[in-house]
Tab-separated table of C-alpha atoms in Angstrom:
chain	number	residue	atom	x	y	z
A	1	MET	CA	57.923	114.721	147.191
A	2	ASN	CA	56.354	111.773	149.006
A	3	ARG	CA	57.576	108.228	148.180
A	4	LYS	CA	54.461	107.259	146.153
A	5	LEU	CA	54.327	110.420	144.102
A	6	PHE	CA	57.954	110.239	143.382
A	7	SER	CA	57.727	106.555	142.328
A	8	THR	CA	54.729	107.566	140.017
A	9	SER	CA	56.629	110.348	138.667
A	10	ARG	CA	59.709	108.370	137.915
A	11	ARG	CA	57.632	105.778	136.042
A	12	ALA	CA	55.957	108.468	134.029
A	13	LEU	CA	59.497	109.954	133.323
A	14	LEU	CA	60.662	106.522	132.167
A	15	LYS	CA	57.750	106.084	129.883
A	16	TRP	CA	58.202	109.619	128.627
A	17	GLY	CA	61.768	109.014	127.830
A	18	LEU	CA	63.440	111.852	129.580
A	19	CYS	CA	65.105	109.802	132.217
A	20	SER	CA	67.530	108.449	129.747
A	21	PHE	CA	68.580	112.011	129.001
A	22	GLY	CA	68.390	112.910	132.702
A	23	ALA	CA	70.764	110.043	133.637
A	24	ALA	CA	73.372	111.373	131.250
A	25	ALA	CA	72.885	114.983	132.420
A	26	LEU	CA	72.983	114.064	136.086
A	27	THR	CA	76.229	112.198	135.844
A	28	THR	CA	77.978	115.442	134.855
A	29	LEU	CA	76.981	116.979	138.262
A	30	PRO	CA	80.013	117.056	140.436
A	31	GLN	CA	79.398	115.422	143.942
A	32	LYS	CA	81.574	118.227	145.334
A	33	LEU	CA	81.997	121.568	143.855
A	34	THR	CA	85.780	121.344	144.453
A	35	ALA	CA	85.890	118.117	142.404
A	36	GLU	CA	86.673	119.762	139.187
A	37	THR	CA	88.831	122.761	138.339
A	38	ILE	CA	88.151	125.187	135.381
A	39	GLY	CA	91.173	123.655	133.586
A	40	SER	CA	89.566	120.289	133.615
A	41	LEU	CA	86.307	121.431	132.159
A	42	LYS	CA	85.440	121.257	128.548
A	43	THR	CA	85.470	124.755	127.012
A	44	LEU	CA	82.356	125.370	124.833
A	45	ARG	CA	83.358	127.220	121.670
A	46	PHE	CA	80.969	128.657	119.205
A	47	GLY	CA	82.161	129.930	115.843
A	48	ALA	CA	80.312	132.661	114.015
A	49	ASN	CA	78.858	130.359	111.299
A	50	ASP	CA	75.957	127.984	110.853
A	51	ILE	CA	77.615	125.203	112.814
A	52	GLY	CA	78.418	127.488	115.691
A	53	ILE	CA	74.915	128.857	115.874
A	54	LEU	CA	73.287	125.511	115.875
A	55	ASN	CA	75.632	124.319	118.535
A	56	PHE	CA	74.861	127.420	120.441
A	57	ALA	CA	71.091	126.512	120.182
A	58	LEU	CA	71.895	123.053	121.232
A	59	LEU	CA	73.526	124.327	124.579
A	60	LEU	CA	70.362	126.221	125.314
A	61	GLU	CA	68.129	123.221	124.723
A	62	GLU	CA	70.377	120.981	126.907
A	63	LEU	CA	70.256	123.516	129.694
A	64	GLU	CA	66.361	123.699	129.557
A	65	ALA	CA	66.068	119.926	129.309
A	66	ALA	CA	68.266	119.404	132.335
A	67	PHE	CA	66.344	122.134	134.259
A	68	TYR	CA	62.966	120.590	133.702
A	69	LEU	CA	64.170	117.153	134.729
A	70	LEU	CA	65.539	118.538	137.872
A	71	ALA	CA	62.422	120.643	138.512
A	72	LEU	CA	60.368	117.492	138.247
A	73	ILE	CA	62.333	115.459	140.546
A	74	SER	CA	62.822	118.329	143.054
A	75	GLY	CA	59.577	117.615	144.843
A	76	LYS	CA	58.663	121.290	144.718
A	77	ILE	CA	55.999	121.003	142.001
A	78	THR	CA	53.144	119.366	143.799
A	79	ASP	CA	50.186	120.504	141.795
A	80	PRO	CA	49.481	117.583	139.407
A	81	LYS	CA	48.485	119.885	136.469
A	82	GLU	CA	51.486	121.948	136.938
A	83	PHE	CA	53.715	118.852	137.163
A	84	ASP	CA	52.134	117.337	133.941
A	85	TYR	CA	52.668	120.767	132.169
A	86	LEU	CA	56.300	120.953	133.046
A	87	LYS	CA	56.718	117.247	132.196
A	88	SER	CA	55.324	118.074	128.634
A	89	ILE	CA	57.648	121.028	128.197
A	90	GLY	CA	60.607	119.020	129.380
A	91	SER	CA	59.700	116.358	126.926
A	92	HIS	CA	59.725	118.982	124.087
A	93	GLU	CA	63.073	120.281	125.251
A	94	ALA	CA	64.683	116.747	125.341
A	95	SER	CA	63.099	116.193	121.896
A	96	HIS	CA	64.827	119.459	120.640
A	97	VAL	CA	68.202	118.174	121.974
A	98	THR	CA	67.769	114.936	119.999
A	99	PHE	CA	66.634	116.841	116.817
A	100	LEU	CA	69.465	119.284	116.993
A	101	ARG	CA	72.071	116.551	117.507
A	102	GLN	CA	70.550	114.634	114.556
A	103	VAL	CA	70.577	117.764	112.368
A	104	LEU	CA	74.282	118.522	113.486
A	105	GLY	CA	75.525	115.019	113.299
A	106	ALA	CA	79.322	114.986	113.438
A	107	ASN	CA	79.283	118.740	113.672
A	108	ALA	CA	78.095	118.750	117.206
A	109	THR	CA	80.975	120.263	119.083
A	110	PHE	CA	80.173	118.876	122.613
A	111	LYS	CA	78.408	116.014	124.175
A	112	THR	CA	75.774	116.055	126.948
A	113	LYS	CA	78.240	114.365	129.279
A	114	ASP	CA	80.713	117.381	128.799
A	115	LEU	CA	78.318	119.775	130.518
A	116	SER	CA	79.217	120.394	134.170
A	117	PHE	CA	76.568	121.860	136.317
A	118	ASN	CA	76.993	123.983	139.546
A	119	TRP	CA	74.868	122.673	142.393
A	120	ILE	CA	74.795	126.057	144.199
A	121	GLY	CA	73.248	127.744	141.214
A	122	LEU	CA	70.872	124.861	140.558
A	123	ASN	CA	69.605	124.709	144.213
A	124	ALA	CA	68.978	128.488	143.955
A	125	ILE	CA	66.621	128.126	141.055
A	126	LEU	CA	65.004	124.801	142.343
A	127	LYS	CA	64.216	126.088	145.880
A	128	ASP	CA	60.531	126.380	145.509
A	129	ARG	CA	57.537	126.312	143.091
A	130	ASP	CA	57.509	129.964	142.325
A	131	THR	CA	61.355	130.205	141.720
A	132	ILE	CA	61.033	127.118	139.476
A	133	LEU	CA	58.236	128.613	137.410
A	134	ASN	CA	59.815	132.021	137.118
A	135	THR	CA	63.084	130.463	136.116
A	136	ALA	CA	61.153	128.464	133.374
A	137	VAL	CA	59.668	131.669	132.085
A	138	ALA	CA	63.206	133.370	132.026
A	139	LEU	CA	64.679	130.348	130.253
A	140	GLU	CA	61.871	130.226	127.714
A	141	ASP	CA	61.891	133.933	127.133
A	142	THR	CA	65.692	133.692	126.712
A	143	GLY	CA	65.339	130.986	124.073
A	144	VAL	CA	62.863	133.043	122.012
A	145	HIS	CA	65.258	136.019	121.996
A	146	ALA	CA	68.155	133.743	121.215
A	147	TYR	CA	66.651	131.933	118.235
A	148	ASN	CA	65.269	135.159	116.818
A	149	GLY	CA	68.626	136.959	117.192
A	150	ALA	CA	70.963	134.149	115.978
A	151	GLY	CA	68.635	132.859	113.235
A	152	THR	CA	69.117	136.031	111.243
A	153	SER	CA	72.682	134.846	110.513
A	154	LEU	CA	71.954	131.248	109.473
A	155	LYS	CA	72.705	130.634	105.769
A	156	ASN	CA	71.787	126.868	105.512
A	157	PRO	CA	68.040	126.573	104.866
A	158	THR	CA	67.974	123.169	106.717
A	159	TYR	CA	69.466	124.862	109.821
A	160	LEU	CA	67.106	127.846	109.480
A	161	LEU	CA	64.162	125.469	109.318
A	162	ALA	CA	65.458	123.623	112.344
A	163	ALA	CA	65.610	126.865	114.367
A	164	GLY	CA	62.303	128.134	113.147
A	165	SER	CA	60.447	124.938	114.068
A	166	ILE	CA	61.734	125.280	117.649
A	167	VAL	CA	61.299	128.997	118.400
A	168	SER	CA	57.576	128.956	118.040
A	169	VAL	CA	57.222	126.193	120.545
A	170	GLU	CA	59.501	128.003	123.035
A	171	ALA	CA	57.161	131.000	122.809
A	172	ARG	CA	54.121	128.750	123.531
A	173	HIS	CA	56.046	127.296	126.661
A	174	THR	CA	56.687	130.773	128.135
A	175	ALA	CA	53.129	131.822	127.541
A	176	GLY	CA	51.807	128.696	129.243
A	177	VAL	CA	54.190	128.950	132.307
A	178	ARG	CA	53.338	132.644	132.572
A	179	ALA	CA	49.724	131.800	132.802
A	180	LEU	CA	50.385	129.409	135.763
A	181	LEU	CA	52.017	132.321	137.476
A	182	LYS	CA	49.190	134.689	136.473
A	183	ARG	CA	51.762	136.879	134.684
A	184	PRO	CA	51.124	138.634	131.339
A	185	THR	CA	51.401	136.198	128.509
A	186	THR	CA	53.907	138.363	126.691
A	187	GLU	CA	57.081	139.786	128.181
A	188	LEU	CA	56.938	143.282	129.554
A	189	ASP	CA	59.767	145.685	128.977
A	190	VAL	CA	60.604	145.818	132.649
A	191	GLU	CA	61.033	142.052	132.662
A	192	ARG	CA	63.607	141.889	129.910
A	193	ALA	CA	67.235	141.013	130.593
A	194	VAL	CA	68.408	143.428	127.885
A	195	SER	CA	67.331	146.970	128.091
A	196	ASP	CA	66.356	149.169	125.192
A	197	ALA	CA	69.558	150.945	125.399
A	198	ASN	CA	71.499	147.785	124.858
A	199	LEU	CA	69.527	146.238	122.072
A	200	VAL	CA	71.429	146.015	118.713
A	201	SER	CA	69.412	148.403	116.553
A	202	LYS	CA	69.963	146.548	113.214
A	203	LEU	CA	68.375	143.379	114.804
A	204	ASN	CA	65.459	145.380	116.240
A	205	PRO	CA	63.931	147.718	113.550
A	206	VAL	CA	60.571	147.397	115.345
A	207	LYS	CA	59.893	146.684	118.994
A	208	GLY	CA	57.026	146.704	121.440
A	209	ARG	CA	54.660	144.027	122.893
A	210	ALA	CA	53.498	143.090	119.353
A	211	TYR	CA	57.133	142.154	118.534
A	212	ASP	CA	59.844	140.027	120.107
A	213	GLU	CA	63.247	141.742	120.706
A	214	LEU	CA	66.261	139.997	119.194
A	215	TYR	CA	69.394	139.374	121.387
A	216	THR	CA	72.825	138.758	120.224
A	217	PRO	CA	74.382	135.435	121.135
A	218	LYS	CA	76.863	137.388	123.454
A	219	GLN	CA	73.860	138.689	125.386
A	220	ILE	CA	72.328	135.305	125.629
A	221	ILE	CA	75.537	133.968	127.170
A	222	ALA	CA	75.718	136.924	129.681
A	223	ILE	CA	72.136	135.865	130.639
A	224	VAL	CA	73.041	132.193	130.952
A	225	ASN	CA	76.162	133.086	133.009
A	226	SER	CA	74.011	135.108	135.285
A	227	LEU	CA	72.190	132.063	136.448
A	228	LYS	CA	75.376	130.425	137.661
A	229	ILE	CA	74.300	126.913	136.682
A	230	LEU	CA	77.052	126.037	134.243
A	231	ASN	CA	80.714	125.522	135.202
A	232	ASN	CA	82.085	125.283	131.558
A	233	PRO	CA	83.899	128.233	130.164
A	234	ILE	CA	82.163	129.612	126.922
A	235	ASN	CA	84.041	131.506	124.166
A	236	GLY	CA	84.404	131.712	120.421
A	237	ALA	CA	83.678	134.319	117.648
A	238	LEU	CA	79.952	133.866	118.009
A	239	VAL	CA	79.947	135.107	121.522
A	240	ALA	CA	82.911	137.369	121.654
């Protein structure tokens, strides 16, 4: 990214409010991959209850918000319209983080600064425009599957409302980025990270392009781990 565009983009980010989140997120990125050992990292634990589910959703939103911030400052998104679109999505994700933290209050089990990111994995998904946009599709599709799958277990109506108010926006995000890539606006079976054979039948009484498949939290964590962008160990009854 040239100096003028970077300066303009940074001012836009500051006005937009994401830089304040991004500064916190970026301070968790180790300068050297050997600077932290697994034993020194905060383990993210998610219980199989409403609090665990909403913290699980918070983790996904934190990852998405950090991804879009890094995508915007990577210099690889040079088309102004695409830049503005990713900026808008990133703003939504940062707002989701704030919203979920407000809903959880003292029940939030980790802070943004507790997250430790892996530069090797991040560099792999930020290497060029197409990889960034395809990763955005993967993250947003994963979010839709995750909210739908975990939302069925929520008991607290306030938490259910919080999840429901986010999942529809995640779906609009993926459709929009898919359009930038000239990919189908709905996910094809061959694109799904979880095959038909591995779908939990009770969560998926119907399937097909007119319906979204529901993934379990354990399946979502496997997808997140496959990206190799987060160093923190993850466990707990929800994802066991």
